[in-house]
Amino acid sequence: METNLHDYIVFSNDPGQINSPAFYDCVVHLLCRCGSAVLCYNGQSFEISKDRIAILSQPRLVRVEQMSKDFKCEYIAAPDKFLHNLLPANNYSIQGCVSLFSNPIIEVSADNAEKFRMDMESIRCRIDDIDHRFYSEMIGSLLQTMIYDLFDFHTRHNDNILTTDRVGYLTTQFFAMIEAGRPKTQREVAYYAHELNVTSKYLSDTIKRVTGHSISSHINKVASSIIIEYLKDNRLSITQIADEMNFASVSYFSRYCTKHIGMSPTQYRLAGAKNINANP
């Protein structure tokens, strides 16, 4: 995906395109500049007005129900997998995403809305700079700044982002386990269900209902982040990494990487070496 990253990152001010099929594998980060609109997201209605931000992790679930005549917005759509790989495995992003799936609207001050607008403007100004020899890394750093600003805005208004009932407890405990790095060696749903004393089906259904994503996708995202960090350390052989992460064989490890990272471990290291050796 990174090879053609330019084709997947979009800056737009057209609200009618938010749920375009082109964005189905993306996360949409939207700022309302003026007016108001009512968005239906995952079967619920949310109002967005001036200086409010919407984070839409599944654009296909969005429908604009109402829109004032003066409604104006601008947004950045970027691939979910690329965004995920920008951030470390153990961070606020996992539980924050759970909360934002339930309520995608972030209320911010006018100053922070302007800060977010400037983050998006920085990205917009560099999207077409495709001759940059480190295009993916450059765009990634700008997106990373935007995301951490959004984390800051969100945490200020969401100290307790999960409910305290049974569903909330299971969700919290599950994410605590994967944030602690257990997918390094434990990537089967049955393991987490056993630890939480529920059936695999019940846990899977609960996580899917709360987050909109399968439980396996959450496990594999964290495992992928751990793999990437290991692959960046050239002191470790691919065989050592496979053993450390409890893969049955190097060939299985390679297939897992190809499926969840988009390339084999060898290809990933070769791509990294080419970037390091490239001359400006």
PDB file of C-alpha atoms in Angstrom:
ATOM      1  CA  MET A   1       0.000   0.000   0.000  1.00  0.00           C
ATOM      2  CA  GLU A   2       2.772   2.445   0.839  1.00  0.00           C
ATOM      3  CA  THR A   3       4.135   2.325  -2.719  1.00  0.00           C
ATOM      4  CA  ASN A   4       0.995   4.058  -3.993  1.00  0.00           C
ATOM      5  CA  LEU A   5       0.165   5.903  -0.796  1.00  0.00           C
ATOM      6  CA  HIS A   6      -0.581   9.104  -2.714  1.00  0.00           C
ATOM      7  CA  ASP A   7      -3.547   7.377  -4.362  1.00  0.00           C
ATOM      8  CA  TYR A   8      -5.136   6.553  -1.002  1.00  0.00           C
ATOM      9  CA  ILE A   9      -4.882   9.839   0.921  1.00  0.00           C
ATOM     10  CA  VAL A  10      -7.577  12.362   0.079  1.00  0.00           C
ATOM     11  CA  PHE A  11      -8.302  15.901   1.228  1.00  0.00           C
ATOM     12  CA  SER A  12     -11.849  17.029   0.462  1.00  0.00           C
ATOM     13  CA  ASN A  13     -14.625  19.439   1.434  1.00  0.00           C
ATOM     14  CA  ASP A  14     -17.444  17.468  -0.217  1.00  0.00           C
ATOM     15  CA  PRO A  15     -19.695  15.953   2.496  1.00  0.00           C
ATOM     16  CA  GLY A  16     -21.479  13.871  -0.128  1.00  0.00           C
ATOM     17  CA  GLN A  17     -18.361  11.756  -0.641  1.00  0.00           C
ATOM     18  CA  ILE A  18     -17.692  10.826   2.993  1.00  0.00           C
ATOM     19  CA  ASN A  19     -19.165   7.338   2.559  1.00  0.00           C
ATOM     20  CA  SER A  20     -17.687   6.766  -0.884  1.00  0.00           C
ATOM     21  CA  PRO A  21     -16.579   3.145  -1.468  1.00  0.00           C
ATOM     22  CA  ALA A  22     -13.118   4.575  -2.141  1.00  0.00           C
ATOM     23  CA  PHE A  23     -12.890   5.332   1.602  1.00  0.00           C
ATOM     24  CA  TYR A  24     -14.090   1.964   2.933  1.00  0.00           C
ATOM     25  CA  ASP A  25     -10.580   0.975   4.041  1.00  0.00           C
ATOM     26  CA  CYS A  26      -9.845   4.456   5.358  1.00  0.00           C
ATOM     27  CA  VAL A  27     -10.456   6.534   8.450  1.00  0.00           C
ATOM     28  CA  VAL A  28     -12.065   9.916   7.785  1.00  0.00           C
ATOM     29  CA  HIS A  29     -11.046  12.862  10.019  1.00  0.00           C
ATOM     30  CA  LEU A  30     -13.534  15.695   9.536  1.00  0.00           C
ATOM     31  CA  LEU A  31     -13.752  19.260  10.819  1.00  0.00           C
ATOM     32  CA  CYS A  32     -16.970  21.295  10.612  1.00  0.00           C
ATOM     33  CA  ARG A  33     -16.046  24.852   9.566  1.00  0.00           C
ATOM     34  CA  CYS A  34     -19.539  26.357   9.793  1.00  0.00           C
ATOM     35  CA  GLY A  35     -23.217  25.418   9.880  1.00  0.00           C
ATOM     36  CA  SER A  36     -24.366  22.047  11.170  1.00  0.00           C
ATOM     37  CA  ALA A  37     -25.320  18.564  10.020  1.00  0.00           C
ATOM     38  CA  VAL A  38     -26.758  15.392  11.467  1.00  0.00           C
ATOM     39  CA  LEU A  39     -24.770  12.263  10.688  1.00  0.00           C
ATOM     40  CA  CYS A  40     -26.163   8.767  11.070  1.00  0.00           C
ATOM     41  CA  TYR A  41     -23.266   6.524  12.050  1.00  0.00           C
ATOM     42  CA  ASN A  42     -23.604   2.866  12.978  1.00  0.00           C
ATOM     43  CA  GLY A  43     -27.369   3.323  13.335  1.00  0.00           C
ATOM     44  CA  GLN A  44     -27.151   6.342  15.671  1.00  0.00           C
ATOM     45  CA  SER A  45     -27.598  10.045  14.936  1.00  0.00           C
ATOM     46  CA  PHE A  46     -24.968  12.629  15.894  1.00  0.00           C
ATOM     47  CA  GLU A  47     -24.967  16.376  15.341  1.00  0.00           C
ATOM     48  CA  ILE A  48     -21.825  18.101  14.189  1.00  0.00           C
ATOM     49  CA  SER A  49     -21.500  21.870  14.212  1.00  0.00           C
ATOM     50  CA  LYS A  50     -18.831  24.564  13.926  1.00  0.00           C
ATOM     51  CA  ASP A  51     -15.457  23.579  15.428  1.00  0.00           C
ATOM     52  CA  ARG A  52     -16.551  20.007  16.125  1.00  0.00           C
ATOM     53  CA  ILE A  53     -14.540  17.075  14.820  1.00  0.00           C
ATOM     54  CA  ALA A  54     -15.810  13.696  13.623  1.00  0.00           C
ATOM     55  CA  ILE A  55     -13.588  10.602  13.467  1.00  0.00           C
ATOM     56  CA  LEU A  56     -15.198   8.004  11.209  1.00  0.00           C
ATOM     57  CA  SER A  57     -13.343   4.695  11.335  1.00  0.00           C
ATOM     58  CA  GLN A  58     -15.925   2.982   9.133  1.00  0.00           C
ATOM     59  CA  PRO A  59     -17.111   5.499   6.523  1.00  0.00           C
ATOM     60  CA  ARG A  60     -19.428   2.949   4.925  1.00  0.00           C
ATOM     61  CA  LEU A  61     -21.644   3.259   8.022  1.00  0.00           C
ATOM     62  CA  VAL A  62     -22.116   7.023   7.553  1.00  0.00           C
ATOM     63  CA  ARG A  63     -25.188   8.748   6.151  1.00  0.00           C
ATOM     64  CA  VAL A  64     -25.813  12.497   6.155  1.00  0.00           C
ATOM     65  CA  GLU A  65     -29.393  12.890   7.434  1.00  0.00           C
ATOM     66  CA  GLN A  66     -29.639  16.686   7.613  1.00  0.00           C
ATOM     67  CA  MET A  67     -27.445  19.568   6.538  1.00  0.00           C
ATOM     68  CA  SER A  68     -27.864  23.313   7.031  1.00  0.00           C
ATOM     69  CA  LYS A  69     -27.492  25.518   3.952  1.00  0.00           C
ATOM     70  CA  ASP A  70     -24.291  27.041   5.326  1.00  0.00           C
ATOM     71  CA  PHE A  71     -22.720  23.700   6.309  1.00  0.00           C
ATOM     72  CA  LYS A  72     -19.067  23.506   5.323  1.00  0.00           C
ATOM     73  CA  CYS A  73     -16.528  20.902   6.275  1.00  0.00           C
ATOM     74  CA  GLU A  74     -13.139  19.601   5.281  1.00  0.00           C
ATOM     75  CA  TYR A  75     -11.658  16.209   5.908  1.00  0.00           C
ATOM     76  CA  ILE A  76      -8.702  13.911   5.393  1.00  0.00           C
ATOM     77  CA  ALA A  77      -9.234  10.256   4.463  1.00  0.00           C
ATOM     78  CA  ALA A  78      -6.247   7.965   4.956  1.00  0.00           C
ATOM     79  CA  PRO A  79      -5.815   4.160   4.948  1.00  0.00           C
ATOM     80  CA  ASP A  80      -6.599   2.570   8.292  1.00  0.00           C
ATOM     81  CA  LYS A  81      -3.705   0.096   8.047  1.00  0.00           C
ATOM     82  CA  PHE A  82      -1.190   2.861   7.295  1.00  0.00           C
ATOM     83  CA  LEU A  83      -2.446   4.983  10.189  1.00  0.00           C
ATOM     84  CA  HIS A  84      -2.307   2.053  12.586  1.00  0.00           C
ATOM     85  CA  ASN A  85       1.307   1.299  11.709  1.00  0.00           C
ATOM     86  CA  LEU A  86       2.285   4.867  12.601  1.00  0.00           C
ATOM     87  CA  LEU A  87       1.554   4.305  16.284  1.00  0.00           C
ATOM     88  CA  PRO A  88       3.054   2.014  18.953  1.00  0.00           C
ATOM     89  CA  ALA A  89       1.007  -0.997  20.033  1.00  0.00           C
ATOM     90  CA  ASN A  90       0.605   0.078  23.663  1.00  0.00           C
ATOM     91  CA  ASN A  91      -1.156   3.442  23.574  1.00  0.00           C
ATOM     92  CA  TYR A  92      -4.440   5.265  23.950  1.00  0.00           C
ATOM     93  CA  SER A  93      -5.467   4.554  20.353  1.00  0.00           C
ATOM     94  CA  ILE A  94      -7.156   1.201  21.025  1.00  0.00           C
ATOM     95  CA  GLN A  95      -9.568   2.295  23.738  1.00  0.00           C
ATOM     96  CA  GLY A  96      -9.954   5.685  22.083  1.00  0.00           C
ATOM     97  CA  CYS A  97     -11.113   3.989  18.892  1.00  0.00           C
ATOM     98  CA  VAL A  98     -13.631   1.954  20.873  1.00  0.00           C
ATOM     99  CA  SER A  99     -15.068   5.148  22.331  1.00  0.00           C
ATOM    100  CA  LEU A 100     -15.094   6.954  18.975  1.00  0.00           C
ATOM    101  CA  PHE A 101     -16.994   4.122  17.329  1.00  0.00           C
ATOM    102  CA  SER A 102     -19.735   4.658  19.911  1.00  0.00           C
ATOM    103  CA  ASN A 103     -19.605   8.454  19.557  1.00  0.00           C
ATOM    104  CA  PRO A 104     -17.441   9.808  16.710  1.00  0.00           C
ATOM    105  CA  ILE A 105     -17.828  13.487  17.654  1.00  0.00           C
ATOM    106  CA  ILE A 106     -15.094  15.369  19.541  1.00  0.00           C
ATOM    107  CA  GLU A 107     -15.938  18.775  21.002  1.00  0.00           C
ATOM    108  CA  VAL A 108     -12.948  21.124  21.010  1.00  0.00           C
ATOM    109  CA  SER A 109     -12.199  24.767  21.668  1.00  0.00           C
ATOM    110  CA  ALA A 110     -11.885  27.213  18.804  1.00  0.00           C
ATOM    111  CA  ASP A 111      -8.107  27.223  19.340  1.00  0.00           C
ATOM    112  CA  ASN A 112      -7.894  23.438  19.103  1.00  0.00           C
ATOM    113  CA  ALA A 113     -10.178  23.395  16.075  1.00  0.00           C
ATOM    114  CA  GLU A 114      -7.733  25.776  14.408  1.00  0.00           C
ATOM    115  CA  LYS A 115      -4.829  23.551  15.454  1.00  0.00           C
ATOM    116  CA  PHE A 116      -6.566  20.575  13.822  1.00  0.00           C
ATOM    117  CA  ARG A 117      -7.295  22.628  10.683  1.00  0.00           C
ATOM    118  CA  MET A 118      -3.599  23.502  10.447  1.00  0.00           C
ATOM    119  CA  ASP A 119      -2.678  19.817  10.854  1.00  0.00           C
ATOM    120  CA  MET A 120      -4.921  18.974   7.894  1.00  0.00           C
ATOM    121  CA  GLU A 121      -3.636  21.924   5.876  1.00  0.00           C
ATOM    122  CA  SER A 122      -0.059  20.716   6.359  1.00  0.00           C
ATOM    123  CA  ILE A 123      -1.065  17.342   4.939  1.00  0.00           C
ATOM    124  CA  ARG A 124      -3.022  18.896   2.067  1.00  0.00           C
ATOM    125  CA  CYS A 125      -0.023  21.003   1.054  1.00  0.00           C
ATOM    126  CA  ARG A 126       2.242  17.949   0.862  1.00  0.00           C
ATOM    127  CA  ILE A 127      -0.072  15.271  -0.567  1.00  0.00           C
ATOM    128  CA  ASP A 128       1.130  15.860  -4.121  1.00  0.00           C
ATOM    129  CA  ASP A 129       4.819  16.023  -3.219  1.00  0.00           C
ATOM    130  CA  ILE A 130       5.270  12.524  -4.638  1.00  0.00           C
ATOM    131  CA  ASP A 131       8.848  13.135  -5.805  1.00  0.00           C
ATOM    132  CA  HIS A 132       9.941  13.264  -2.175  1.00  0.00           C
ATOM    133  CA  ARG A 133      12.231  10.266  -1.705  1.00  0.00           C
ATOM    134  CA  PHE A 134      10.737   9.598   1.711  1.00  0.00           C
ATOM    135  CA  TYR A 135       7.142  10.373   0.770  1.00  0.00           C
ATOM    136  CA  SER A 136       5.505   7.731   2.994  1.00  0.00           C
ATOM    137  CA  GLU A 137       7.603   8.698   6.005  1.00  0.00           C
ATOM    138  CA  MET A 138       7.031  12.425   5.437  1.00  0.00           C
ATOM    139  CA  ILE A 139       3.265  12.100   5.061  1.00  0.00           C
ATOM    140  CA  GLY A 140       3.242   9.615   7.930  1.00  0.00           C
ATOM    141  CA  SER A 141       4.901  12.129  10.267  1.00  0.00           C
ATOM    142  CA  LEU A 142       2.276  14.771   9.409  1.00  0.00           C
ATOM    143  CA  LEU A 143      -0.567  12.292   9.947  1.00  0.00           C
ATOM    144  CA  GLN A 144       1.010  11.176  13.211  1.00  0.00           C
ATOM    145  CA  THR A 145       1.065  14.757  14.497  1.00  0.00           C
ATOM    146  CA  MET A 146      -2.613  15.135  13.587  1.00  0.00           C
ATOM    147  CA  ILE A 147      -3.554  11.885  15.326  1.00  0.00           C
ATOM    148  CA  TYR A 148      -1.717  12.734  18.546  1.00  0.00           C
ATOM    149  CA  ASP A 149      -3.439  16.113  18.611  1.00  0.00           C
ATOM    150  CA  LEU A 150      -6.773  14.287  18.279  1.00  0.00           C
ATOM    151  CA  PHE A 151      -5.812  11.949  21.131  1.00  0.00           C
ATOM    152  CA  ASP A 152      -5.079  15.006  23.258  1.00  0.00           C
ATOM    153  CA  PHE A 153      -8.437  16.611  22.425  1.00  0.00           C
ATOM    154  CA  HIS A 154     -10.337  13.383  23.068  1.00  0.00           C
ATOM    155  CA  THR A 155      -8.729  12.478  26.396  1.00  0.00           C
ATOM    156  CA  ARG A 156      -9.538  15.910  27.809  1.00  0.00           C
ATOM    157  CA  HIS A 157     -13.254  15.134  27.548  1.00  0.00           C
ATOM    158  CA  ASN A 158     -13.251  11.357  28.018  1.00  0.00           C
ATOM    159  CA  ASP A 159     -11.575  10.272  31.242  1.00  0.00           C
ATOM    160  CA  ASN A 160     -13.715   7.120  31.387  1.00  0.00           C
ATOM    161  CA  ILE A 161     -14.235   5.980  27.832  1.00  0.00           C
ATOM    162  CA  LEU A 162     -15.786   2.597  28.503  1.00  0.00           C
ATOM    163  CA  THR A 163     -18.914   1.692  30.441  1.00  0.00           C
ATOM    164  CA  THR A 164     -18.797  -0.171  33.754  1.00  0.00           C
ATOM    165  CA  ASP A 165     -21.366  -2.903  33.007  1.00  0.00           C
ATOM    166  CA  ARG A 166     -20.488  -6.469  32.029  1.00  0.00           C
ATOM    167  CA  VAL A 167     -19.928  -5.592  28.385  1.00  0.00           C
ATOM    168  CA  GLY A 168     -17.761  -2.667  29.389  1.00  0.00           C
ATOM    169  CA  TYR A 169     -15.823  -4.850  31.821  1.00  0.00           C
ATOM    170  CA  LEU A 170     -15.117  -7.521  29.211  1.00  0.00           C
ATOM    171  CA  THR A 171     -14.119  -4.924  26.654  1.00  0.00           C
ATOM    172  CA  THR A 172     -11.829  -3.152  29.095  1.00  0.00           C
ATOM    173  CA  GLN A 173     -10.169  -6.384  30.221  1.00  0.00           C
ATOM    174  CA  PHE A 174      -9.702  -7.630  26.674  1.00  0.00           C
ATOM    175  CA  PHE A 175      -8.036  -4.402  25.555  1.00  0.00           C
ATOM    176  CA  ALA A 176      -5.912  -4.324  28.702  1.00  0.00           C
ATOM    177  CA  MET A 177      -4.549  -7.745  27.748  1.00  0.00           C
ATOM    178  CA  ILE A 178      -3.722  -6.876  24.167  1.00  0.00           C
ATOM    179  CA  GLU A 179      -2.315  -3.468  25.130  1.00  0.00           C
ATOM    180  CA  ALA A 180      -0.020  -5.348  27.514  1.00  0.00           C
ATOM    181  CA  GLY A 181       1.422  -7.137  24.484  1.00  0.00           C
ATOM    182  CA  ARG A 182      -0.075 -10.599  24.822  1.00  0.00           C
ATOM    183  CA  PRO A 183      -0.614 -10.916  21.037  1.00  0.00           C
ATOM    184  CA  LYS A 184       3.151 -11.302  20.875  1.00  0.00           C
ATOM    185  CA  THR A 185       2.593 -14.983  21.607  1.00  0.00           C
ATOM    186  CA  GLN A 186      -1.201 -15.360  21.972  1.00  0.00           C
ATOM    187  CA  ARG A 187      -3.168 -14.703  18.798  1.00  0.00           C
ATOM    188  CA  GLU A 188      -6.116 -17.078  19.200  1.00  0.00           C
ATOM    189  CA  VAL A 189      -9.523 -15.813  20.337  1.00  0.00           C
ATOM    190  CA  ALA A 190      -9.949 -18.911  22.501  1.00  0.00           C
ATOM    191  CA  TYR A 191      -7.056 -17.837  24.727  1.00  0.00           C
ATOM    192  CA  TYR A 192      -8.666 -14.495  25.596  1.00  0.00           C
ATOM    193  CA  ALA A 193     -12.097 -16.061  26.056  1.00  0.00           C
ATOM    194  CA  HIS A 194     -10.621 -18.589  28.488  1.00  0.00           C
ATOM    195  CA  GLU A 195      -8.845 -15.843  30.440  1.00  0.00           C
ATOM    196  CA  LEU A 196     -12.121 -13.920  30.732  1.00  0.00           C
ATOM    197  CA  ASN A 197     -14.255 -16.990  31.514  1.00  0.00           C
ATOM    198  CA  VAL A 198     -16.601 -16.572  28.562  1.00  0.00           C
ATOM    199  CA  THR A 199     -17.094 -18.443  25.311  1.00  0.00           C
ATOM    200  CA  SER A 200     -15.181 -17.429  22.210  1.00  0.00           C
ATOM    201  CA  LYS A 201     -18.442 -16.614  20.454  1.00  0.00           C
ATOM    202  CA  TYR A 202     -19.683 -14.377  23.258  1.00  0.00           C
ATOM    203  CA  LEU A 203     -16.398 -12.474  23.438  1.00  0.00           C
ATOM    204  CA  SER A 204     -16.201 -12.159  19.650  1.00  0.00           C
ATOM    205  CA  ASP A 205     -19.783 -10.908  19.406  1.00  0.00           C
ATOM    206  CA  THR A 206     -19.237  -8.425  22.242  1.00  0.00           C
ATOM    207  CA  ILE A 207     -16.074  -6.891  20.788  1.00  0.00           C
ATOM    208  CA  LYS A 208     -17.638  -6.710  17.337  1.00  0.00           C
ATOM    209  CA  ARG A 209     -20.745  -4.988  18.695  1.00  0.00           C
ATOM    210  CA  VAL A 210     -18.795  -2.451  20.769  1.00  0.00           C
ATOM    211  CA  THR A 211     -16.030  -1.603  18.302  1.00  0.00           C
ATOM    212  CA  GLY A 212     -17.402  -2.467  14.871  1.00  0.00           C
ATOM    213  CA  HIS A 213     -14.337  -4.607  14.169  1.00  0.00           C
ATOM    214  CA  SER A 214     -13.709  -8.309  14.698  1.00  0.00           C
ATOM    215  CA  ILE A 215     -11.772  -9.415  17.753  1.00  0.00           C
ATOM    216  CA  SER A 216      -9.163 -11.002  15.478  1.00  0.00           C
ATOM    217  CA  SER A 217      -8.539  -7.679  13.750  1.00  0.00           C
ATOM    218  CA  HIS A 218      -7.669  -6.072  17.107  1.00  0.00           C
ATOM    219  CA  ILE A 219      -5.360  -8.934  18.047  1.00  0.00           C
ATOM    220  CA  ASN A 220      -3.655  -8.933  14.667  1.00  0.00           C
ATOM    221  CA  LYS A 221      -3.161  -5.160  14.649  1.00  0.00           C
ATOM    222  CA  VAL A 222      -1.253  -5.301  17.920  1.00  0.00           C
ATOM    223  CA  ALA A 223       0.717  -8.359  16.801  1.00  0.00           C
ATOM    224  CA  SER A 224       1.602  -6.587  13.548  1.00  0.00           C
ATOM    225  CA  SER A 225       2.899  -3.554  15.443  1.00  0.00           C
ATOM    226  CA  ILE A 226       5.100  -5.815  17.571  1.00  0.00           C
ATOM    227  CA  ILE A 227       6.402  -7.592  14.465  1.00  0.00           C
ATOM    228  CA  ILE A 228       7.280  -4.279  12.812  1.00  0.00           C
ATOM    229  CA  GLU A 229       9.282  -3.173  15.849  1.00  0.00           C
ATOM    230  CA  TYR A 230      11.176  -6.479  15.829  1.00  0.00           C
ATOM    231  CA  LEU A 231      11.877  -6.248  12.095  1.00  0.00           C
ATOM    232  CA  LYS A 232      13.374  -2.802  12.571  1.00  0.00           C
ATOM    233  CA  ASP A 233      16.004  -4.390  14.809  1.00  0.00           C
ATOM    234  CA  ASN A 234      18.478  -5.951  12.369  1.00  0.00           C
ATOM    235  CA  ARG A 235      20.262  -7.696  15.214  1.00  0.00           C
ATOM    236  CA  LEU A 236      17.410 -10.210  15.249  1.00  0.00           C
ATOM    237  CA  SER A 237      17.120 -12.783  12.492  1.00  0.00           C
ATOM    238  CA  ILE A 238      13.729 -13.584  11.023  1.00  0.00           C
ATOM    239  CA  THR A 239      13.964 -17.046  12.576  1.00  0.00           C
ATOM    240  CA  GLN A 240      14.624 -15.514  16.001  1.00  0.00           C
ATOM    241  CA  ILE A 241      11.607 -13.228  15.682  1.00  0.00           C
ATOM    242  CA  ALA A 242       9.375 -16.133  14.635  1.00  0.00           C
ATOM    243  CA  ASP A 243      10.553 -18.136  17.659  1.00  0.00           C
ATOM    244  CA  GLU A 244      10.191 -15.176  20.034  1.00  0.00           C
ATOM    245  CA  MET A 245       6.611 -14.655  18.900  1.00  0.00           C
ATOM    246  CA  ASN A 246       5.740 -18.335  19.143  1.00  0.00           C
ATOM    247  CA  PHE A 247       5.034 -18.977  15.460  1.00  0.00           C
ATOM    248  CA  ALA A 248       5.065 -22.653  14.533  1.00  0.00           C
ATOM    249  CA  SER A 249       7.488 -22.083  11.656  1.00  0.00           C
ATOM    250  CA  VAL A 250       9.270 -19.360   9.734  1.00  0.00           C
ATOM    251  CA  SER A 251       7.082 -20.044   6.695  1.00  0.00           C
ATOM    252  CA  TYR A 252       3.918 -19.509   8.764  1.00  0.00           C
ATOM    253  CA  PHE A 253       5.423 -16.322  10.189  1.00  0.00           C
ATOM    254  CA  SER A 254       6.149 -15.126   6.665  1.00  0.00           C
ATOM    255  CA  ARG A 255       2.583 -15.831   5.517  1.00  0.00           C
ATOM    256  CA  TYR A 256       1.213 -14.011   8.578  1.00  0.00           C
ATOM    257  CA  CYS A 257       3.334 -10.949   7.789  1.00  0.00           C
ATOM    258  CA  THR A 258       2.275 -10.952   4.148  1.00  0.00           C
ATOM    259  CA  LYS A 259      -1.386 -11.050   5.161  1.00  0.00           C
ATOM    260  CA  HIS A 260      -1.325  -8.483   7.962  1.00  0.00           C
ATOM    261  CA  ILE A 261       1.583  -6.178   7.105  1.00  0.00           C
ATOM    262  CA  GLY A 262       1.348  -6.407   3.336  1.00  0.00           C
ATOM    263  CA  MET A 263       4.766  -7.934   2.698  1.00  0.00           C
ATOM    264  CA  SER A 264       6.995 -10.739   3.880  1.00  0.00           C
ATOM    265  CA  PRO A 265       9.576 -10.113   6.634  1.00  0.00           C
ATOM    266  CA  THR A 266      12.381 -10.189   4.065  1.00  0.00           C
ATOM    267  CA  GLN A 267      10.558  -7.727   1.800  1.00  0.00           C
ATOM    268  CA  TYR A 268       9.905  -5.420   4.742  1.00  0.00           C
ATOM    269  CA  ARG A 269      13.581  -5.340   5.669  1.00  0.00           C
ATOM    270  CA  LEU A 270      14.656  -4.810   2.069  1.00  0.00           C
ATOM    271  CA  ALA A 271      12.217  -1.902   1.742  1.00  0.00           C
ATOM    272  CA  GLY A 272      13.624  -0.372   4.930  1.00  0.00           C
ATOM    273  CA  ALA A 273      17.188  -0.784   3.705  1.00  0.00           C
ATOM    274  CA  LYS A 274      16.360   0.954   0.426  1.00  0.00           C
ATOM    275  CA  ASN A 275      14.945   3.951   2.279  1.00  0.00           C
ATOM    276  CA  ILE A 276      17.996   4.169   4.520  1.00  0.00           C
ATOM    277  CA  ASN A 277      20.394   3.957   1.572  1.00  0.00           C
ATOM    278  CA  ALA A 278      18.529   6.383  -0.668  1.00  0.00           C
ATOM    279  CA  ASN A 279      20.355   9.625  -1.315  1.00  0.00           C
ATOM    280  CA  PRO A 280      18.361  12.881  -1.359  1.00  0.00           C
TER     281      PRO A 280
END
